[in-house]
CSV table of C-alpha atoms in Angstrom, one decimal:
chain,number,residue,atom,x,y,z
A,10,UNK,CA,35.6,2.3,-40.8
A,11,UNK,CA,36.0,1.1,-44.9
A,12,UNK,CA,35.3,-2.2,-45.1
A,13,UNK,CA,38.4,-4.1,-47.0
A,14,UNK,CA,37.8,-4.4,-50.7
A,15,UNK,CA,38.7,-8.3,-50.4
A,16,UNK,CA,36.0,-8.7,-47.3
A,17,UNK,CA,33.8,-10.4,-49.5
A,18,UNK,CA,36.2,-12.9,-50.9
A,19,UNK,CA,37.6,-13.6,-47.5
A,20,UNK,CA,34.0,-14.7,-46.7
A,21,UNK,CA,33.2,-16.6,-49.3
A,22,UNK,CA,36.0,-18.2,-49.0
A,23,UNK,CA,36.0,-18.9,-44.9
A,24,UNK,CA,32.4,-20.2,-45.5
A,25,UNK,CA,33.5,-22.7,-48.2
A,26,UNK,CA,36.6,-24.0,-45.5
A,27,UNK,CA,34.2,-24.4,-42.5
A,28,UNK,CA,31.2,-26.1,-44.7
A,29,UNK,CA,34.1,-29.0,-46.2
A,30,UNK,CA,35.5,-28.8,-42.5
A,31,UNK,CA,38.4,-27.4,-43.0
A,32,UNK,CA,38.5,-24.7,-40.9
A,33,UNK,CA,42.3,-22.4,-40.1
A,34,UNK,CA,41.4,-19.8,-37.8
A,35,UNK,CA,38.0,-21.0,-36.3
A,36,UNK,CA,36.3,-23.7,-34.2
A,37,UNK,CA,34.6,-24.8,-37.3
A,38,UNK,CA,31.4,-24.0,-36.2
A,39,UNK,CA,28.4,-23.3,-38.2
A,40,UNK,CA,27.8,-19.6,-36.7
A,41,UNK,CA,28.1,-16.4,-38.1
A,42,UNK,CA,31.1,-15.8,-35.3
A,43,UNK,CA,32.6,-18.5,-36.1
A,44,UNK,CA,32.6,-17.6,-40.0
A,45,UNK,CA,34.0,-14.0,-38.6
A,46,UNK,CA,36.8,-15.6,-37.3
A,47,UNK,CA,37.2,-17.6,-40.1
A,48,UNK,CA,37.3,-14.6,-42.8
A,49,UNK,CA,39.3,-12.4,-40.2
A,50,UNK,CA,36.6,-9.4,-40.8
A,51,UNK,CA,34.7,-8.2,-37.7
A,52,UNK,CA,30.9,-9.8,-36.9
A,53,UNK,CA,29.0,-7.0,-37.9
A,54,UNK,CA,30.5,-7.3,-41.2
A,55,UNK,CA,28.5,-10.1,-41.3
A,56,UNK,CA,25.4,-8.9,-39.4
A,57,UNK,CA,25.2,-5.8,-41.4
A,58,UNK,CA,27.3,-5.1,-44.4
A,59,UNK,CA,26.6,-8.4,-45.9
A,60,UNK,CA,23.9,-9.9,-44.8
A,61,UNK,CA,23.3,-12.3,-48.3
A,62,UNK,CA,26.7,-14.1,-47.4
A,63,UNK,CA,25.1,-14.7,-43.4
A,64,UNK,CA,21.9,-15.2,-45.3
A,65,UNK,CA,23.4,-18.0,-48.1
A,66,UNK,CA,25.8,-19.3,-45.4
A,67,UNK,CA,22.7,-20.2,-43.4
A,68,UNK,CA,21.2,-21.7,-46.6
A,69,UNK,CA,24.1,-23.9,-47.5
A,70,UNK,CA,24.0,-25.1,-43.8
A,71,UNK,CA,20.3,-26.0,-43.9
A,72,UNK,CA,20.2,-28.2,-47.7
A,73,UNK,CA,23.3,-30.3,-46.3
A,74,UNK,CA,20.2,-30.9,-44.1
A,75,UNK,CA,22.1,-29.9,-40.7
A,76,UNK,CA,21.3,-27.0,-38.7
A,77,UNK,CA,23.1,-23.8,-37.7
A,78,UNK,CA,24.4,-23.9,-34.4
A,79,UNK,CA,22.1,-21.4,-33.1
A,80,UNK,CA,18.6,-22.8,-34.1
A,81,UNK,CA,19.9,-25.7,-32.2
A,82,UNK,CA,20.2,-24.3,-29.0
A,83,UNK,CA,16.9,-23.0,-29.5
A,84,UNK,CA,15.2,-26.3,-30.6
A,85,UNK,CA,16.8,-27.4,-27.1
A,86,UNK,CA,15.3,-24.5,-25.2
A,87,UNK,CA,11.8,-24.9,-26.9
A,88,UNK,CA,11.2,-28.9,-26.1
A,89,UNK,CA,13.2,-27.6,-22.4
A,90,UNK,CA,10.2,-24.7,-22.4
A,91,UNK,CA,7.8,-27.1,-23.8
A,92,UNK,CA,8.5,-29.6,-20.7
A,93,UNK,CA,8.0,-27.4,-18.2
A,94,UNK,CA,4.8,-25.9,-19.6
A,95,UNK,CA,3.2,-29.3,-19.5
A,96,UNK,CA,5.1,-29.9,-15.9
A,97,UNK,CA,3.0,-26.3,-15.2
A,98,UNK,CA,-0.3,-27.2,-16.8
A,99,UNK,CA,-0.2,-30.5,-14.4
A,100,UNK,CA,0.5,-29.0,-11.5
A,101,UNK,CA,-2.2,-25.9,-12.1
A,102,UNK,CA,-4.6,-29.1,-12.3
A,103,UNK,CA,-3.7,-30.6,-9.5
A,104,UNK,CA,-3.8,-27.1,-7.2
A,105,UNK,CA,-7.1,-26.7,-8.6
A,106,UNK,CA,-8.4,-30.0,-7.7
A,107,UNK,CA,-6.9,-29.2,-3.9
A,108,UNK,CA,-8.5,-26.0,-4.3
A,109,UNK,CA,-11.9,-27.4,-4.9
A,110,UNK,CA,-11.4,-29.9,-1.8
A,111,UNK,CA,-10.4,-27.3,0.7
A,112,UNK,CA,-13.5,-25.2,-0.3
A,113,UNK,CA,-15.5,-28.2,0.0
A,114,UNK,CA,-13.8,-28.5,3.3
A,115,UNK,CA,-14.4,-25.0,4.1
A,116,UNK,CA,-18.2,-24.8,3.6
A,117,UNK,CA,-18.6,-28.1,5.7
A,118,UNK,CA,-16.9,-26.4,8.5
A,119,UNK,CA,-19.3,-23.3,8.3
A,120,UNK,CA,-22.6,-25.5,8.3
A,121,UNK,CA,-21.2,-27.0,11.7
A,122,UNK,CA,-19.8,-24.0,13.0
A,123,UNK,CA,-23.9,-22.3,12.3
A,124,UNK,CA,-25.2,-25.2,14.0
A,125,UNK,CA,-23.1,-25.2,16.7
A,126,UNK,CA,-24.0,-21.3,16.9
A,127,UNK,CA,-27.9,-21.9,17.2
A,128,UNK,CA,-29.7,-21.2,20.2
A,129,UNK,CA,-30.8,-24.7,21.9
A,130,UNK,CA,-34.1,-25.3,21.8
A,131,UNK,CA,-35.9,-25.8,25.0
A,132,UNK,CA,-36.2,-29.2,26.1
A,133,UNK,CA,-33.3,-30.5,24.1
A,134,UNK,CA,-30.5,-32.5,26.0
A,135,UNK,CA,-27.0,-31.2,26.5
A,136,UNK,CA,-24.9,-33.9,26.3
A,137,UNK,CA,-21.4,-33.5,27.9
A,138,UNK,CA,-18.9,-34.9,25.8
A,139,UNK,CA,-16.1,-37.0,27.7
A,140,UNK,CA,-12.4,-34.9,29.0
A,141,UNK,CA,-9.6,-37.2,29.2
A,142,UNK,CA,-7.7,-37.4,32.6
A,143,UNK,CA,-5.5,-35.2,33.7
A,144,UNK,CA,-1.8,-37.1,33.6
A,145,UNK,CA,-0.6,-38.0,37.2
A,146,UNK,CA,1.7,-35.0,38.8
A,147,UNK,CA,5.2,-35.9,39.1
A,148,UNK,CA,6.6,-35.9,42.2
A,149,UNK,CA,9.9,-34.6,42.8
């Protein structure tokens, strides 16, 4: 498909209504879909066919010292990201701390467990350790 032979001027123009905010077909948005709308010419005119219009679009956006729409979702997403790395980096602390206890915990257990599992020496006392009482029986 030919591009049309005013596409260019349709852009320039839809970029200089949306930047004043003075948008006719569009949101008003500063996106490159929203500048589509805006100069009635498909996206990929935009993405493709005249990428130095996307490209100064963008620029215009950034020395008004505002941000395109998209890198603001991203900013979002990266401190969101950011967030839970730290939340991560926290919690991988903390499991390793538990994971040092329980083998702490572990190895105590085997040194009683080998002791426990020695022969008794002759002579040494067995000493019966106390069982609680059985409850009463229930008579029915």
């Amino acid at each position: 498909m030919k591009p049309a032979p005013d596409e260019r001027d349709r852009i320039c123009a839809a970029s200089h209504r949306i930047l004043t905010g003075c948008p006719e077909r569009s949101n008003g948005a500063l996106t490159i879909v929203a500048l589509a709308v805006e100069a009635d010419v498909p996206r990929n005119a935009l993405t493709q066919r005249h990428t130095d219009l996307k490209n100064q679009f963008y620029e215009q956006i950034r020395r008004r010292g505002d941000a395109p729409e998209s890198e603001k979702r991203l900013r979002k997403q990266i401190v969101k990201l950011k967030e839970l790395r730290a939340s991560d980096a926290a919690e991988i602390q903390q499991l390793k701390a538990d994971v040092e206890a329980l083998v702490g915990a572990l190895h105590l257990a085997q040194l009683e467990n080998q002791q426990l599992r020695e022969p008794r020496r002759p002579g040494t006392p067995i000493r019966m350790l106390p069982t609680p009482e059985p409850p009463p029986q229930q008579r029915g």
